[in-house]
XYZ file of C-alpha atoms in Angstrom:
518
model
C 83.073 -169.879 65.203
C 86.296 -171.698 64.292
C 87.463 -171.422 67.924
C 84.836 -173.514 69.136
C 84.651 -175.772 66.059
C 88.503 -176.559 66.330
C 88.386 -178.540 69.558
C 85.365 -180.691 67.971
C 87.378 -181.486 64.881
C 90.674 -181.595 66.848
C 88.306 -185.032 68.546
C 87.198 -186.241 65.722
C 89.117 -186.135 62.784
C 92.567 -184.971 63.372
C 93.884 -185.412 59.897
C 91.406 -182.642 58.919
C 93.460 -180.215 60.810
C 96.512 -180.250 58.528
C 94.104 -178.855 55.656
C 92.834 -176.130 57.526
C 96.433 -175.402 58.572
C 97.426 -174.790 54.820
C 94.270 -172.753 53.729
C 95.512 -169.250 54.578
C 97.039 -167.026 57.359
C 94.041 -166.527 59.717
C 92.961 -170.439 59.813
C 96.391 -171.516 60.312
C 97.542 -169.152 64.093
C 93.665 -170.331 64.979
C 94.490 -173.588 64.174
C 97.536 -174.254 65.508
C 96.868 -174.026 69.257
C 94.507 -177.047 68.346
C 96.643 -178.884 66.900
C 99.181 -178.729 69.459
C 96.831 -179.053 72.367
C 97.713 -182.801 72.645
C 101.145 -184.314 71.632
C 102.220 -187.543 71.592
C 105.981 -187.977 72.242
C 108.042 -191.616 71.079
C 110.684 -192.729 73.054
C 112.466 -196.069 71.988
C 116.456 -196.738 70.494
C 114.849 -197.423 66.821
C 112.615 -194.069 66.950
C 114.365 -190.574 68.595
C 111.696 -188.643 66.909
C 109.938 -187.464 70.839
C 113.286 -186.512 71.787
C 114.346 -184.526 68.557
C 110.745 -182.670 68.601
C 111.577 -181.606 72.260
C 114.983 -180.206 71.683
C 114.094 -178.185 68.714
C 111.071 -176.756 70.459
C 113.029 -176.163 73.329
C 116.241 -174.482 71.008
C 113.948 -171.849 69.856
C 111.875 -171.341 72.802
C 108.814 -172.014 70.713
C 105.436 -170.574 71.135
C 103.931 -174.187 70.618
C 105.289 -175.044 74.245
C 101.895 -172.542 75.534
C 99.579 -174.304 72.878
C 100.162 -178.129 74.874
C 97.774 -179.361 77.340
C 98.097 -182.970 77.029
C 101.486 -185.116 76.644
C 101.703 -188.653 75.711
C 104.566 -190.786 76.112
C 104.565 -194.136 73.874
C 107.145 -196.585 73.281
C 107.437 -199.834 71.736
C 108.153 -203.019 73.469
C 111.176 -204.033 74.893
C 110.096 -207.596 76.084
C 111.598 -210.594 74.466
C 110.427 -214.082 74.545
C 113.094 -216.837 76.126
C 111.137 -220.058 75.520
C 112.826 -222.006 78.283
C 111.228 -219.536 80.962
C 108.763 -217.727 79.329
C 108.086 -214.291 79.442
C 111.044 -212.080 80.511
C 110.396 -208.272 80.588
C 114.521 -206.138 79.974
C 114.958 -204.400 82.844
C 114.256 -201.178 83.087
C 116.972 -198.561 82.145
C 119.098 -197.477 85.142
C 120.407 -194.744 83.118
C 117.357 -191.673 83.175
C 119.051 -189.437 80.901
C 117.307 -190.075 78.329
C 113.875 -188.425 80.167
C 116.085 -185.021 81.044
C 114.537 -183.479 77.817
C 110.781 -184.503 79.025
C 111.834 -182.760 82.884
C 112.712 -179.928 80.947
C 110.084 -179.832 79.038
C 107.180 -180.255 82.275
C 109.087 -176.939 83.434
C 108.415 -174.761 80.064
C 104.780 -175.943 79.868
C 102.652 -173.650 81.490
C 99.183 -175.123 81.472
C 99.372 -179.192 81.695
C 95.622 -180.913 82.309
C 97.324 -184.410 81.511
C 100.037 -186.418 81.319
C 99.755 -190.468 79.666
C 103.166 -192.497 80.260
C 102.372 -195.437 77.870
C 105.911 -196.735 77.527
C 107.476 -200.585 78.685
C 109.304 -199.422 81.538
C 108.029 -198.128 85.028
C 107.552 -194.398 84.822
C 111.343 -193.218 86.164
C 110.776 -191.097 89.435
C 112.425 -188.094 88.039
C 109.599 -187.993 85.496
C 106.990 -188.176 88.720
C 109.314 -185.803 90.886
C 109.068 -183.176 87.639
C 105.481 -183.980 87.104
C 104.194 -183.269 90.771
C 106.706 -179.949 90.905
C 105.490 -177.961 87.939
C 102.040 -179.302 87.675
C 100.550 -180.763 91.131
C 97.274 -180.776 89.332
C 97.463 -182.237 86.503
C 96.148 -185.795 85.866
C 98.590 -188.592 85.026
C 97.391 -191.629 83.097
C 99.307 -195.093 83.268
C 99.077 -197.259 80.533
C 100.783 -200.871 79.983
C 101.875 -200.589 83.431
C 104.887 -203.235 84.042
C 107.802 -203.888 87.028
C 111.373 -204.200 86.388
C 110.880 -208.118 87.363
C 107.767 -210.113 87.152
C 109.044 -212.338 90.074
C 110.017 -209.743 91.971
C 108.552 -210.209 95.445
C 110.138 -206.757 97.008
C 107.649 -203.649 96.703
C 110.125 -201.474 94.214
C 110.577 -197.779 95.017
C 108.774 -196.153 91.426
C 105.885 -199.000 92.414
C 105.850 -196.833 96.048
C 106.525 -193.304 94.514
C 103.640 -194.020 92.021
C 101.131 -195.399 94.723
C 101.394 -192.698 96.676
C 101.377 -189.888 93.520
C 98.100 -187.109 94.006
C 98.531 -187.165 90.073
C 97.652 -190.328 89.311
C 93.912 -190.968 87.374
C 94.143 -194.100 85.956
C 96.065 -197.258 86.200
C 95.915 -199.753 83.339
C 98.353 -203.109 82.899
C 97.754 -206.089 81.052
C 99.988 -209.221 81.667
C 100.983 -212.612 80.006
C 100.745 -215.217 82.276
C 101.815 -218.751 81.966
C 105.615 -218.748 82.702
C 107.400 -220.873 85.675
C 108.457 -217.773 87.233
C 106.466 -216.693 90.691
C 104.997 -213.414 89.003
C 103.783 -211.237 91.708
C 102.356 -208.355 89.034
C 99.118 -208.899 90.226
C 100.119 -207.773 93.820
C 102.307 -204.989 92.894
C 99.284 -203.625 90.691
C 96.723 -203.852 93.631
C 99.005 -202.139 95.923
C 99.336 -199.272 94.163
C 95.038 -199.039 93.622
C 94.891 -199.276 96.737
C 97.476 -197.110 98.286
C 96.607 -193.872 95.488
C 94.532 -191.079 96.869
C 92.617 -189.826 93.480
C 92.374 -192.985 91.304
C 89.336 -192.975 89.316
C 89.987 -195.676 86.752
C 91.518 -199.181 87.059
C 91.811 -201.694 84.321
C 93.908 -204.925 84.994
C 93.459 -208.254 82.380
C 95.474 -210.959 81.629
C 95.678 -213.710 79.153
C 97.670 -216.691 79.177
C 100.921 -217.182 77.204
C 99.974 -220.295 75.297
C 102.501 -222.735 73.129
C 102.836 -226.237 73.904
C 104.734 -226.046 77.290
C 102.348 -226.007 80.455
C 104.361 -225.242 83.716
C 103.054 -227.151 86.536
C 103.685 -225.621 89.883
C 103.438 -227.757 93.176
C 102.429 -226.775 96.240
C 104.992 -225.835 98.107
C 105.924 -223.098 95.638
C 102.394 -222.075 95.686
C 102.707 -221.788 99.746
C 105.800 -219.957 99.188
C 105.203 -217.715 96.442
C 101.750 -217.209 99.253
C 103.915 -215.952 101.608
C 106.165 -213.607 99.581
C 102.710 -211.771 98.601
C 102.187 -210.498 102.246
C 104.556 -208.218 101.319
C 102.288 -206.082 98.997
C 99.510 -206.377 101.842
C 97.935 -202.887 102.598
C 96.617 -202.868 105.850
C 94.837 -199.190 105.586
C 93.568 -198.798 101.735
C 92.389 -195.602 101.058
C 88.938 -195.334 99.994
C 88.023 -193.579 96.811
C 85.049 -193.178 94.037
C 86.202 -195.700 91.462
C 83.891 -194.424 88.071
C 85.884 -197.793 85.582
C 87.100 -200.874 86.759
C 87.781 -203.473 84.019
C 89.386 -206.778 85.092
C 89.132 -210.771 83.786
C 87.212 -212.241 86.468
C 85.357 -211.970 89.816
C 83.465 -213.343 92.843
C 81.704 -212.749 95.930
C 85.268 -212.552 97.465
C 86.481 -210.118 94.562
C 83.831 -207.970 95.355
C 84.453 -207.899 99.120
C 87.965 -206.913 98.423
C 86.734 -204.067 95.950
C 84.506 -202.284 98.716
C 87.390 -202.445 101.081
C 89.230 -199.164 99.162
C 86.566 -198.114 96.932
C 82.836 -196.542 97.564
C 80.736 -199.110 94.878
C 77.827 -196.766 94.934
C 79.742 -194.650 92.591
C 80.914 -196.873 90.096
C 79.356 -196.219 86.731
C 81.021 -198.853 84.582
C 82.483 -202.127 84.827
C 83.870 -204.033 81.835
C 85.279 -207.091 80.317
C 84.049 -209.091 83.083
C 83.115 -212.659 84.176
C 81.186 -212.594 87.382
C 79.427 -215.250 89.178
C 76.386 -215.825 90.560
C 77.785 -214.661 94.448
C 78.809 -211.247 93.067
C 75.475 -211.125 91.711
C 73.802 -212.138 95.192
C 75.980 -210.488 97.311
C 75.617 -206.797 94.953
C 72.010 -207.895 95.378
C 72.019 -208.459 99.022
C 74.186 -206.145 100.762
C 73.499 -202.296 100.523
C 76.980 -201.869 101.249
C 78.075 -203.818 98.066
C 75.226 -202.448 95.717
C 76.606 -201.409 92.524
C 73.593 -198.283 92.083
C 75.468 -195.751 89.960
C 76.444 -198.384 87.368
C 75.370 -197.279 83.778
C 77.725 -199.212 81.540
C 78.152 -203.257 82.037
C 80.395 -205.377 79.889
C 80.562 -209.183 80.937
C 80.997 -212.743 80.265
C 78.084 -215.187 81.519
C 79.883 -218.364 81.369
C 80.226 -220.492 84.428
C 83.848 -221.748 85.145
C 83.089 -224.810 86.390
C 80.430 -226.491 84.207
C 77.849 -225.486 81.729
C 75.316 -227.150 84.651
C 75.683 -224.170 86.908
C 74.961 -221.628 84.159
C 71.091 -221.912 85.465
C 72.248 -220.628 88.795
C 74.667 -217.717 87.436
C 71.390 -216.573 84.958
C 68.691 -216.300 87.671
C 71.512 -214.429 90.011
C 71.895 -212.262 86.947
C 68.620 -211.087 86.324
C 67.709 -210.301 90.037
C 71.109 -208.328 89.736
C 69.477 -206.632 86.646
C 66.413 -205.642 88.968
C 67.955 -204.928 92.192
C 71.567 -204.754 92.218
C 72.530 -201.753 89.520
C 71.050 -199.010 88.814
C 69.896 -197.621 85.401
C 71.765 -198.908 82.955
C 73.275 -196.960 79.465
C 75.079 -199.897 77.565
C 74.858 -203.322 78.440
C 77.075 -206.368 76.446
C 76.612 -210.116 77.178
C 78.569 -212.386 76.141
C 77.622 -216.445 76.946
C 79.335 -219.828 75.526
C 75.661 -222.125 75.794
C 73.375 -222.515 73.476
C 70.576 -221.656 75.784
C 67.953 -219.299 74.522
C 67.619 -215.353 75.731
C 64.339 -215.484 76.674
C 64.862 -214.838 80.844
C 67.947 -212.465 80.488
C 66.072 -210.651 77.374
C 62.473 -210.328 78.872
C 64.422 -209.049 82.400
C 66.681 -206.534 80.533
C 63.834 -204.925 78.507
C 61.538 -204.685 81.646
C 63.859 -203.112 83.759
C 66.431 -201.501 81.931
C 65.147 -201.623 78.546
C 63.721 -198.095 78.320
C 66.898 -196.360 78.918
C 69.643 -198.115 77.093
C 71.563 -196.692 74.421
C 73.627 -199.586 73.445
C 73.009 -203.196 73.933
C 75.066 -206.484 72.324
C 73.836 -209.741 73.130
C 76.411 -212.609 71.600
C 76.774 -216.050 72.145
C 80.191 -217.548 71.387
C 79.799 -219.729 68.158
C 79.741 -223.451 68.133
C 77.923 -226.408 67.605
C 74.600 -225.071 68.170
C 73.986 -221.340 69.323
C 70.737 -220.045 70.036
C 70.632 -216.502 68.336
C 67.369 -214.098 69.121
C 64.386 -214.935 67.447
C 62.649 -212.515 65.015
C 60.203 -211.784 67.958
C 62.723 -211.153 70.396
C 64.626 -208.382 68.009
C 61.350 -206.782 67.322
C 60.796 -206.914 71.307
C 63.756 -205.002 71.644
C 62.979 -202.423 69.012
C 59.519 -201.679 70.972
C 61.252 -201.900 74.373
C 64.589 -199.713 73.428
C 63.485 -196.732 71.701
C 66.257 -195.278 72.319
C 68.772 -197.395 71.149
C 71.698 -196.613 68.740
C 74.425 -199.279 68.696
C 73.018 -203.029 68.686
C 75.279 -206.076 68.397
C 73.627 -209.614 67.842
C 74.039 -212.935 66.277
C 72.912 -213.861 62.775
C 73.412 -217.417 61.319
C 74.348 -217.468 57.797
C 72.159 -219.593 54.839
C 72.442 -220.611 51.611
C 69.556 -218.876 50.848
C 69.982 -215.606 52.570
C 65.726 -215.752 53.165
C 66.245 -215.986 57.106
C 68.731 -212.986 57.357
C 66.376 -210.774 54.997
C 63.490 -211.573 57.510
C 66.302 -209.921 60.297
C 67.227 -207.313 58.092
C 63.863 -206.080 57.843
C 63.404 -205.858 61.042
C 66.478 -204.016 62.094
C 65.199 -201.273 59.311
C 62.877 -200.301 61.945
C 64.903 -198.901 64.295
C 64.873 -195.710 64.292
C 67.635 -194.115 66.013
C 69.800 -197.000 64.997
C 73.436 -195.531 64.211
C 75.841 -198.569 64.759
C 74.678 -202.112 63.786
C 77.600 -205.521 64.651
C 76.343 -208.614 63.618
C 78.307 -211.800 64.797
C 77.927 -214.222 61.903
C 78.966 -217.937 61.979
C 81.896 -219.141 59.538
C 80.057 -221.911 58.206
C 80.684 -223.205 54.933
C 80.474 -219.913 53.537
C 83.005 -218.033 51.121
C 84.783 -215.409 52.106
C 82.961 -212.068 52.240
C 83.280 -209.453 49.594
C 82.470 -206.485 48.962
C 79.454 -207.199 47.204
C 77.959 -209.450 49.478
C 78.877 -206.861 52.321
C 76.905 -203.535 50.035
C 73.667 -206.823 49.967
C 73.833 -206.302 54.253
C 73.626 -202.345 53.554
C 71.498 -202.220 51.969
C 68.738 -204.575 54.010
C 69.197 -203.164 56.731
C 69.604 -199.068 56.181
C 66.415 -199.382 53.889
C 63.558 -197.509 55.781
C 60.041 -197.869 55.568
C 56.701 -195.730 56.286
C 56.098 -192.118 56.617
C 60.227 -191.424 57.739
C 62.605 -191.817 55.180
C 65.650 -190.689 56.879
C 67.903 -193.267 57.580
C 70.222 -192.888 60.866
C 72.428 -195.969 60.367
C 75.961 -194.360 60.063
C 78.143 -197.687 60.680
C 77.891 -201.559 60.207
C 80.187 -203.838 61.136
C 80.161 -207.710 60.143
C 82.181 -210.126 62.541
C 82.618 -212.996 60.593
C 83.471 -216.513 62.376
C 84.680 -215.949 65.960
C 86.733 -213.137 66.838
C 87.922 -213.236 70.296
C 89.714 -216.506 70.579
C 92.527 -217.397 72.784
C 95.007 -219.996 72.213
C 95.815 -221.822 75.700
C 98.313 -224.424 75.604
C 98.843 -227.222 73.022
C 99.270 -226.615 69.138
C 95.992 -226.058 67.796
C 94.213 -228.449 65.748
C 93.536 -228.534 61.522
C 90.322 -227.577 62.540
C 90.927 -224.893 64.810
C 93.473 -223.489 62.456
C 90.477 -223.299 59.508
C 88.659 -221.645 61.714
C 90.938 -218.913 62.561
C 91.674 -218.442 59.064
C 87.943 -217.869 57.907
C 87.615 -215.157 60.533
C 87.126 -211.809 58.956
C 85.705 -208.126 60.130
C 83.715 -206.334 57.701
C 83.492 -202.469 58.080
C 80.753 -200.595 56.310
C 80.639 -196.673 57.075
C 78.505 -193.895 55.685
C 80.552 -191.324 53.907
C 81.038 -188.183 56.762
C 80.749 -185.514 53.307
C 77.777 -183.786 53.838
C 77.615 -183.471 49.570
C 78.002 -187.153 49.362
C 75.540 -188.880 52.173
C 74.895 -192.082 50.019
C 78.291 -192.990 49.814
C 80.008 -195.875 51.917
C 83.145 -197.060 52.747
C 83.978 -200.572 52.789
C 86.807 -202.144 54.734
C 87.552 -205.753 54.558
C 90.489 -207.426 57.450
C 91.272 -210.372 58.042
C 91.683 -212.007 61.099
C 94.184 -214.379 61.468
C 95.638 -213.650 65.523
C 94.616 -217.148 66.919
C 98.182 -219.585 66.255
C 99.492 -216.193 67.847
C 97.163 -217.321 70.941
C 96.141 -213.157 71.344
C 92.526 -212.112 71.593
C 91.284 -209.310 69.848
C-alpha cells in the first residue's frame, strides 16, 4: 500500500515525506526511493550545494544514484542591468568544468525519464553530448532558455546542437525587450521549434523592459536587423504534434506560420494568448488550420488597435467557439472593455458549456467594468455542472448586500472546489483576515438536501494584478494603485480530523514600479 501511496504524496506534498522518513526502519528504505525519484541540482558561484551533493554521492557510490529518475538543473541569474543599453545577458561560461560532475553523474544513473536544464546559460554541449549517450530516451526540458548575445545575428553551435537534439520535449524562454540592441532571440528560439524532431511543448513571452528611456529605432536598422534574420530561416521545418503552445500574441499570419511545422489538429492547449479576429476566421475557415483537439484556451480579447474593433474580434470569437475548436476543458478570458458578457457567455454555455471544468471570465478593472450579472452566474451554474474552478469579477460596496446576493449563488455549485474572485480596489481598506473568513463563509455555506461542501480553495485578487509598467515613471495614481493590490488565499485544512479548519494567507502585491507582471 505505501508503494503506491508514495508516488501520490511524493506529488503532492513533498514535505510530508521527511516524516515518514523518520518514523521507523521499514517506512524509511520504502520511502527513500521516493524521495529521491526527482532531484533538483543548484549550480551558481554563491550556491555549490548541486555540485557538493554530486561528489559525495558519487565518493561513496551511493545507492540513491538507482532511486533518480528525474534531474533538475536551476541556477540563479547572471544578467545585470547597464542602463545606457539595456539589458545585457554575461556571457556564457567558456570554461565547462564546472558540468564534469553532472557528465559523470548521467553515466552512473541507470534509469533517467527526464532531464530540466533551468539555468541562465545555454545548456553546454557536453551536457547534451552526455545526455543523448547514456540516455537517448529520456526527455529533456528547457526552461528560461537564453543565447550568449541577444544581438547576436549568427545561429550559435549549442542553439544548432539543441535544435537538432531527439531529447528535447519542451522549449520555454521568456525575454525583456526594450533595449537599443538588434535582439534576434525571437529567431534563434523559432529555429530551434522548428528544426527539433519530438517537441511537444513550446512557450515563448515577452514583456517590455520599461523605465523612462524609449529607444527609437529607424528604418534602416529595422531593414537591416530584417536582413540579418534570414539567417535563422528554416527552409524544411519538421512537422510535429505540438500538445502546448503559449506565446504573447497572434494573427492570421501567426497561425499560418504555426501549421507550417506543426499538425494543429493535435493541439490541446494554447495559453496566455491575444488573438485576433483573422486567427479566429482563418481556424474557422480552413480545415487545415482548425484547432479540433484543443481542450484548454487561455487568452486576451483586447483589440490592439482600438476598442472600436473589439465588435469584430467578439463575433470572430464566438463562431471560433462553435466551429473552430473542439470540446473545450478550461477556458479563461480576459478583456479590457466594459462591454457586457452576454454574446461570449450565452455562446460558451451553448456549445462548450456542458463539458468545462474550469472557466474564468475577467475584465481588466477600470473606470467602468461590466462584471456578470446575478442571472448570468446562475446561467453558468445550470449550464456547467461540471465545473470546479470558477474565476469572475465582483465589485466591492459599502454595504456588502450586492456581493451576499453573489455569494449565495456561488453556494450552489456543487462540485465547486476552487473559487478567484477579481475584486476592484476602490476606496476600500485593506483586507484582513476577518473580512476574508466573511467571503468563506458566504460562499462555502450550502443549502438543501446536500450538506457537503466541496469548496477546498478561495482566492481573493484584490485591485489589479497583472500590470505592466511600459515606459515613463508611473503616475501618483498609478503608484496607489499598485500599492492597494493584494491576493488573499483561503484553503481548507488537508487533515482529515480537522475539515473545518482554514488557512489564511494574506500578500501583498507591490511588483508594478518594478514594471513585471505577475
Amino acid at each position: 500500500m505505501l508503494n503506491l501511496q508514495n508516488p501520490q504524496l511524493h506529488d503532492i506534498s513533498r514535505h510530508s515525506l521527511f516524516s515518514l522518513l523518520t518514523v521507523n526502519r521499514a517506512f524509511h528504505d520504502i520511502t527513500l526511493p521516493v524521495f529521491y525519484r526527482s532531484c533538483v541540482l543548484h549550480f551558481s558561484n554563491q550556491d555549490r550545494s548541486g555540485a557538493a551533493r554530486i561528489e559525495s554521492w558519487l565518493k561513496e557510490s551511493s545507492a540513491i544514484l538507482s532511486f533518480i529518475r528525474n534531474i533538475t538543473i536551476a541556477g540563479g541569474q547572471v544578467g545585470y542591468y547597464n542602463p545606457p543599453r539595456g539589458i545585457v545577458l554575461a556571457p556564457a561560461a567558456e570554461n565547462t568544468t564546472k558540468w564534469n560532475c553532472v557528465t559523470q553523474l548521467l553515466g552512473k544513473i541507470s534509469r533517467l525519464a527526464s532531464f530540466t536544464f533551468d539555468y541562465p546559460e545555454q545548456m553546454p554541449i557536453i551536457l547534451l553530448d552526455a545526455l543523448h549517450k547514456h540516455h537517448p530516451s529520456a526527455h529533456l526540458h528547457i526552461r528560461n532558455w537564453r543565447r550568449s548575445s541577444t544581438s547576436n545575428p549568427v545561429v550559435e553551435p549549442a542553439e544548432e546542437a539543441l535544435a537538432h537534439s531527439p531529447c528535447l520535449r519542451s522549449l520555454h524562454g521568456h525575454f525583456i525587450t526594450g533595449g537599443p540592441d538588434a535582439d534576434f532571440r525571437n529567431e534563434a528560439f523559432d529555429r530551434i521549434a522548428k528544426l527539433s524532431p519530438n517537441l511537444v511543448a513550446i512557450s515563448r513571452t515577452s514583456r517590455a523592459q520599461g523605465g523612462c528611456v524609449h529607444y527609437f529605432i529607424g528604418r534602416a536598422k529595422i531593414q537591416k536587423r530584417a536582413r540579418k534574420a534570414q539567417k535563422f530561416a528554416v527552409k524544411t521545418p519538421r512537422r510535429k504534434a505540438i500538445k502546448s503552445l503559449r506565446m504573447n500574441f497572434a494573427n492570421a499570419d501567426t497561425l499560418t506560420d504555426l501549421g507550417s511545422y506543426m499538425d494543429l489538429g493535435q493541439l490541446t492547449s494554447l495559453g496566455d494568448i491575444e488573438l485576433t479576429s483573422d486567427f479566429f476566421r482563418l481556424a474557422v475557415e480552413d480545415q487545415t488550420y482548425k484547432l479540433s483537439s484543443l481542450k484548454h484556451l487561455d487568452l486576451n480579447l483586447t483589440s490592439r488597435r482600438s476598442s472600436r474593433d473589439y465588435p469584430a474580434t467578439e463575433s470572430a470569437f464566438t463562431l471560433f467557439l462553435a466551429e473552430g475548436c473542439g470540446a473545450l476543458k478550461s477556458l479563461s478570458i480576459v478583456i479590457e472593455t466594459s462591454r457586457p458578457w452576454g454574446p461570449i457567455l450565452s455562446t460558451i454555455l451553448l456549445y462548450q458549456g456542458f463539458l468545462l471544468d474550469k472557466l474564468s471570465l475577467h475584465q481588466v478593472q477600470g473606470v467602468k467594468r461590466a462584471c456578470l450579472t446575478l442571472d448570468e452566474v446562475s446561467e453558468i451554474c445550470h449550464s456547467c455542472p461540471g465545473l470546479s474552478s470558477l474565476g469572475l469579477d465582483i465589485d466591492r460596496t459599502v454595504e456588502r448586500k450586492a456581493e451576499s446576493a453573489y455569494y449565495a449563488i456561488l453556494c450552489q455549485f456543487s462540485n465547486l472546489r476552487k473559487l478567484k474572485i477579481y475584486m476592484d480596489s476602490g476606496m476600500h481598506p485593506f483586507a484582513h483576515k476577518k473580512f476574508a473568513l466573511e467571503v468563506w463563509e458566504g460562499v462555502s455555506q450550502r443549502t438543501g438536501l446536500t450538506q457537503t461542501v466541496r469548496l477546498r480553495e478561495l482566492i481573493l485578487c484584490i485591485g489589479e494584478q497583472d500590470v505592466t509598467v511600459f515606459h515613463g515613471y508611473p503616475s501618483p495614481g498609478a503608484r496607489s494603485l499598485a500599492a492597494s493590490r493584494e491576493r488573499v488565499r483561503v484553503k481548507r485544512s488537508e487533515r482529515d480530523d480537522r475539515p473545518a479548519e482554514v488557512d489564511v494567507t494574506i500578500t501583498s502585491v507591490d511588483n508594478l514600479l518594478r514594471g513585471t507582471a505577475l
